[in-house]
PDB file of C-alpha atoms in Angstrom:
ATOM      1  CA  UNK A 202      36.127   4.547 -97.567  1.00 42.00           C
ATOM      2  CA  UNK A 203      37.451   6.693 -94.749  1.00 51.00           C
ATOM      3  CA  UNK A 204      39.730   3.940 -93.480  1.00 54.00           C
ATOM      4  CA  UNK A 205      42.864   2.653 -95.149  1.00 48.00           C
ATOM      5  CA  UNK A 206      45.065  -0.111 -93.779  1.00 46.00           C
ATOM      6  CA  UNK A 207      48.591  -0.493 -95.065  1.00 42.00           C
ATOM      7  CA  UNK A 208      50.399  -3.442 -93.525  1.00 42.00           C
ATOM      8  CA  UNK A 209      50.878  -3.121 -89.808  1.00 53.00           C
ATOM      9  CA  UNK A 210      49.946   0.512 -89.292  1.00 61.00           C
ATOM     10  CA  UNK A 211      52.972   2.060 -90.969  1.00 78.00           C
ATOM     11  CA  UNK A 212      50.912   5.078 -91.979  1.00 90.00           C
ATOM     12  CA  UNK A 213      47.917   7.055 -90.804  1.00 94.00           C
ATOM     13  CA  UNK A 214      44.793   4.873 -90.831  1.00 94.00           C
ATOM     14  CA  UNK A 215      42.232   7.628 -91.318  1.00 95.00           C
ATOM     15  CA  UNK A 216      41.703   9.549 -94.535  1.00 93.00           C
ATOM     16  CA  UNK A 217      38.631  11.368 -93.276  1.00 95.00           C
ATOM     17  CA  UNK A 218      36.490  11.440 -90.134  1.00 96.00           C
ATOM     18  CA  UNK A 219      32.791  10.824 -89.586  1.00 96.00           C
ATOM     19  CA  UNK A 220      30.917  14.129 -89.561  1.00 93.00           C
ATOM     20  CA  UNK A 221      27.928  13.408 -87.361  1.00 94.00           C
ATOM     21  CA  UNK A 222      27.203  12.049 -83.892  1.00 95.00           C
ATOM     22  CA  UNK A 223      26.986   8.285 -83.417  1.00 95.00           C
ATOM     23  CA  UNK A 224      25.124   7.005 -80.338  1.00 95.00           C
ATOM     24  CA  UNK A 225      27.479   5.162 -77.939  1.00 93.00           C
ATOM     25  CA  UNK A 226      24.968   2.285 -77.967  1.00 93.00           C
ATOM     26  CA  UNK A 227      25.902   1.575 -81.606  1.00 96.00           C
ATOM     27  CA  UNK A 228      29.611   1.373 -80.821  1.00 96.00           C
ATOM     28  CA  UNK A 229      31.382  -1.885 -79.999  1.00 95.00           C
ATOM     29  CA  UNK A 230      34.846  -0.497 -79.366  1.00 96.00           C
ATOM     30  CA  UNK A 231      36.968   2.610 -79.814  1.00 97.00           C
ATOM     31  CA  UNK A 232      40.719   2.643 -80.382  1.00 97.00           C
ATOM     32  CA  UNK A 233      42.772   5.765 -79.686  1.00 97.00           C
ATOM     33  CA  UNK A 234      46.171   5.705 -81.371  1.00 96.00           C
ATOM     34  CA  UNK A 235      48.928   8.124 -80.390  1.00 95.00           C
ATOM     35  CA  UNK A 236      50.664  10.157 -83.034  1.00 94.00           C
ATOM     36  CA  UNK A 237      54.172   8.984 -83.830  1.00 91.00           C
ATOM     37  CA  UNK A 238      56.624   8.353 -86.638  1.00 90.00           C
ATOM     38  CA  UNK A 239      53.909   6.423 -88.549  1.00 89.00           C
ATOM     39  CA  UNK A 240      51.389   9.288 -88.428  1.00 93.00           C
ATOM     40  CA  UNK A 241      51.413  12.846 -87.121  1.00 93.00           C
ATOM     41  CA  UNK A 242      47.741  12.687 -86.028  1.00 94.00           C
ATOM     42  CA  UNK A 243      46.116  11.136 -82.994  1.00 96.00           C
ATOM     43  CA  UNK A 244      43.624   8.730 -84.595  1.00 97.00           C
ATOM     44  CA  UNK A 245      40.361   7.437 -83.156  1.00 98.00           C
ATOM     45  CA  UNK A 246      38.753   4.440 -84.870  1.00 97.00           C
ATOM     46  CA  UNK A 247      35.383   3.104 -83.750  1.00 97.00           C
ATOM     47  CA  UNK A 248      34.055  -0.344 -84.581  1.00 96.00           C
ATOM     48  CA  UNK A 249      30.269  -0.274 -84.760  1.00 96.00           C
ATOM     49  CA  UNK A 250      28.135  -3.188 -83.596  1.00 93.00           C
ATOM     50  CA  UNK A 251      27.334  -3.911 -87.261  1.00 93.00           C
ATOM     51  CA  UNK A 252      31.063  -4.417 -87.889  1.00 92.00           C
ATOM     52  CA  UNK A 253      31.763  -1.187 -89.773  1.00 95.00           C
ATOM     53  CA  UNK A 254      34.901   0.713 -88.805  1.00 96.00           C
ATOM     54  CA  UNK A 255      34.843   4.487 -88.878  1.00 97.00           C
ATOM     55  CA  UNK A 256      37.319   7.196 -88.067  1.00 98.00           C
ATOM     56  CA  UNK A 257      36.354   9.843 -85.540  1.00 98.00           C
ATOM     57  CA  UNK A 258      37.852  13.287 -84.954  1.00 97.00           C
ATOM     58  CA  UNK A 259      39.394  13.266 -81.447  1.00 96.00           C
ATOM     59  CA  UNK A 260      39.047  17.037 -81.164  1.00 96.00           C
ATOM     60  CA  UNK A 261      35.250  16.928 -81.602  1.00 96.00           C
ATOM     61  CA  UNK A 262      33.300  17.207 -78.384  1.00 96.00           C
ATOM     62  CA  UNK A 263      30.825  14.444 -79.259  1.00 96.00           C
ATOM     63  CA  UNK A 264      33.730  12.038 -79.734  1.00 97.00           C
ATOM     64  CA  UNK A 265      34.885  12.768 -76.189  1.00 96.00           C
ATOM     65  CA  UNK A 266      31.284  12.278 -75.022  1.00 95.00           C
ATOM     66  CA  UNK A 267      31.287   8.766 -76.540  1.00 96.00           C
ATOM     67  CA  UNK A 268      34.544   7.870 -74.797  1.00 97.00           C
ATOM     68  CA  UNK A 269      33.254   9.229 -71.488  1.00 96.00           C
ATOM     69  CA  UNK A 270      30.011   7.263 -71.926  1.00 96.00           C
ATOM     70  CA  UNK A 271      31.951   4.003 -72.325  1.00 96.00           C
ATOM     71  CA  UNK A 272      34.016   4.760 -69.212  1.00 96.00           C
ATOM     72  CA  UNK A 273      30.812   5.670 -67.365  1.00 95.00           C
ATOM     73  CA  UNK A 274      29.345   2.269 -68.299  1.00 93.00           C
ATOM     74  CA  UNK A 275      32.389   0.694 -66.621  1.00 93.00           C
ATOM     75  CA  UNK A 276      31.585   2.531 -63.377  1.00 91.00           C
ATOM     76  CA  UNK A 277      27.962   1.462 -63.563  1.00 88.00           C
ATOM     77  CA  UNK A 278      29.002  -2.176 -64.044  1.00 75.00           C
ATOM     78  CA  UNK A 279      30.656  -2.445 -60.635  1.00 67.00           C
TER      79      UNK A 279
ATOM     80  CA  UNK B 288      49.421 -13.369 -68.868  1.00 42.00           C
ATOM     81  CA  UNK B 289      46.656 -10.887 -68.202  1.00 51.00           C
ATOM     82  CA  UNK B 290      45.334 -11.102 -71.735  1.00 54.00           C
ATOM     83  CA  UNK B 291      43.542 -14.021 -73.322  1.00 48.00           C
ATOM     84  CA  UNK B 292      42.243 -14.108 -76.865  1.00 46.00           C
ATOM     85  CA  UNK B 293      39.636 -16.653 -77.833  1.00 42.00           C
ATOM     86  CA  UNK B 294      38.721 -16.490 -81.499  1.00 42.00           C
ATOM     87  CA  UNK B 295      37.108 -13.217 -82.473  1.00 53.00           C
ATOM     88  CA  UNK B 296      36.397 -11.747 -79.052  1.00 61.00           C
ATOM     89  CA  UNK B 297      33.654 -14.151 -78.047  1.00 78.00           C
ATOM     90  CA  UNK B 298      34.608 -13.763 -74.406  1.00 90.00           C
ATOM     91  CA  UNK B 299      36.164 -11.218 -72.093  1.00 94.00           C
ATOM     92  CA  UNK B 300      39.747 -10.464 -73.163  1.00 94.00           C
ATOM     93  CA  UNK B 301      41.108  -9.454 -69.763  1.00 95.00           C
ATOM     94  CA  UNK B 302      41.774 -11.834 -66.905  1.00 93.00           C
ATOM     95  CA  UNK B 303      43.425  -9.204 -64.719  1.00 95.00           C
ATOM     96  CA  UNK B 304      44.345  -5.529 -64.976  1.00 96.00           C
ATOM     97  CA  UNK B 305      47.662  -3.730 -64.621  1.00 95.00           C
ATOM     98  CA  UNK B 306      48.060  -2.414 -61.077  1.00 93.00           C
ATOM     99  CA  UNK B 307      50.316   0.599 -61.502  1.00 94.00           C
ATOM    100  CA  UNK B 308      50.451   3.781 -63.546  1.00 95.00           C
ATOM    101  CA  UNK B 309      51.924   3.649 -67.045  1.00 95.00           C
ATOM    102  CA  UNK B 310      53.135   6.939 -68.581  1.00 95.00           C
ATOM    103  CA  UNK B 311      51.064   7.907 -71.653  1.00 93.00           C
ATOM    104  CA  UNK B 312      54.358   8.336 -73.529  1.00 93.00           C
ATOM    105  CA  UNK B 313      54.882   4.546 -73.362  1.00 96.00           C
ATOM    106  CA  UNK B 314      51.473   3.823 -74.875  1.00 96.00           C
ATOM    107  CA  UNK B 315      50.917   3.336 -78.598  1.00 95.00           C
ATOM    108  CA  UNK B 316      47.165   2.817 -78.518  1.00 96.00           C
ATOM    109  CA  UNK B 317      44.256   2.163 -76.198  1.00 97.00           C
ATOM    110  CA  UNK B 318      41.107   0.223 -77.111  1.00 97.00           C
ATOM    111  CA  UNK B 319      37.923   0.622 -75.076  1.00 97.00           C
ATOM    112  CA  UNK B 320      35.459  -2.216 -75.624  1.00 96.00           C
ATOM    113  CA  UNK B 321      31.843  -1.945 -74.523  1.00 95.00           C
ATOM    114  CA  UNK B 322      30.319  -4.649 -72.410  1.00 94.00           C
ATOM    115  CA  UNK B 323      27.906  -6.912 -74.261  1.00 91.00           C
ATOM    116  CA  UNK B 324      26.817 -10.504 -74.724  1.00 90.00           C
ATOM    117  CA  UNK B 325      30.497 -11.561 -75.088  1.00 89.00           C
ATOM    118  CA  UNK B 326      31.583  -9.988 -71.796  1.00 93.00           C
ATOM    119  CA  UNK B 327      29.836  -8.169 -68.959  1.00 93.00           C
ATOM    120  CA  UNK B 328      32.804  -5.826 -68.359  1.00 94.00           C
ATOM    121  CA  UNK B 329      33.920  -2.732 -70.193  1.00 96.00           C
ATOM    122  CA  UNK B 330      37.482  -3.647 -71.178  1.00 97.00           C
ATOM    123  CA  UNK B 331      40.414  -1.336 -71.827  1.00 98.00           C
ATOM    124  CA  UNK B 332      43.470  -2.803 -73.561  1.00 97.00           C
ATOM    125  CA  UNK B 333      46.608  -0.743 -74.119  1.00 97.00           C
ATOM    126  CA  UNK B 334      49.334  -1.591 -76.617  1.00 96.00           C
ATOM    127  CA  UNK B 335      52.672  -0.299 -75.385  1.00 96.00           C
ATOM    128  CA  UNK B 336      55.326   1.053 -77.753  1.00 93.00           C
ATOM    129  CA  UNK B 337      57.373  -2.099 -77.099  1.00 93.00           C
ATOM    130  CA  UNK B 338      54.477  -4.177 -78.467  1.00 92.00           C
ATOM    131  CA  UNK B 339      53.165  -5.589 -75.192  1.00 95.00           C
ATOM    132  CA  UNK B 340      49.409  -5.570 -74.657  1.00 96.00           C
ATOM    133  CA  UNK B 341      48.064  -4.958 -71.185  1.00 97.00           C
ATOM    134  CA  UNK B 342      44.616  -4.687 -69.687  1.00 98.00           C
ATOM    135  CA  UNK B 343      43.725  -1.558 -67.744  1.00 98.00           C
ATOM    136  CA  UNK B 344      40.938  -0.994 -65.229  1.00 97.00           C
ATOM    137  CA  UNK B 345      38.560   1.613 -66.746  1.00 96.00           C
ATOM    138  CA  UNK B 346      37.347   2.655 -63.283  1.00 96.00           C
ATOM    139  CA  UNK B 347      40.866   3.684 -62.160  1.00 96.00           C
ATOM    140  CA  UNK B 348      41.532   7.390 -62.265  1.00 96.00           C
ATOM    141  CA  UNK B 349      44.997   7.039 -63.809  1.00 96.00           C
ATOM    142  CA  UNK B 350      43.513   5.096 -66.709  1.00 97.00           C
ATOM    143  CA  UNK B 351      41.174   8.009 -67.431  1.00 96.00           C
ATOM    144  CA  UNK B 352      44.173  10.350 -67.157  1.00 95.00           C
ATOM    145  CA  UNK B 353      45.939   8.363 -69.905  1.00 96.00           C
ATOM    146  CA  UNK B 354      42.907   8.556 -72.182  1.00 97.00           C
ATOM    147  CA  UNK B 355      42.553  12.298 -71.552  1.00 96.00           C
ATOM    148  CA  UNK B 356      46.272  12.776 -72.263  1.00 96.00           C
ATOM    149  CA  UNK B 357      45.932  11.106 -75.681  1.00 96.00           C
ATOM    150  CA  UNK B 358      42.917  13.285 -76.511  1.00 96.00           C
ATOM    151  CA  UNK B 359      44.843  16.340 -75.293  1.00 94.00           C
ATOM    152  CA  UNK B 360      47.683  15.455 -77.689  1.00 93.00           C
ATOM    153  CA  UNK B 361      45.120  15.559 -80.493  1.00 93.00           C
ATOM    154  CA  UNK B 362      44.164  19.139 -79.550  1.00 91.00           C
ATOM    155  CA  UNK B 363      47.808  20.176 -79.402  1.00 88.00           C
ATOM    156  CA  UNK B 364      48.414  18.723 -82.882  1.00 75.00           C
ATOM    157  CA  UNK B 365      46.054  21.145 -84.614  1.00 67.00           C
TER     158      UNK B 365
END
């Protein structure tokens, strides 16, 4: 599993990141967590509509595309 | 309170959104939730480093600036 939870996020949550593109339509939510004393990496965790949680690499372009697509949906909702 | 939780996100989580800019340095994490059957709005909820959770308006430019700043931190970490 690419995701490990230890108590209340006292460590990094992601052991590995998903390698291939996931369509934004399959994603329920995305959490971006700042680096800090608990973890030296910025971590991006997506919850898919089927309930699975996966770690994404925030430096990958397709991950930014997903985040932009969600924000774009917000504009279109107005 | 601008944030309401009803069970496992069966409804919108945000009643109102924070009006003014929050420095990215005060933010621990940001969750973007797609609209769907549970809620017709895209919702953005930030957890501040002091533990407070606040709703942000995803159509506001400064909210996008915060999200870009977190992603930028990821690039700088490499």
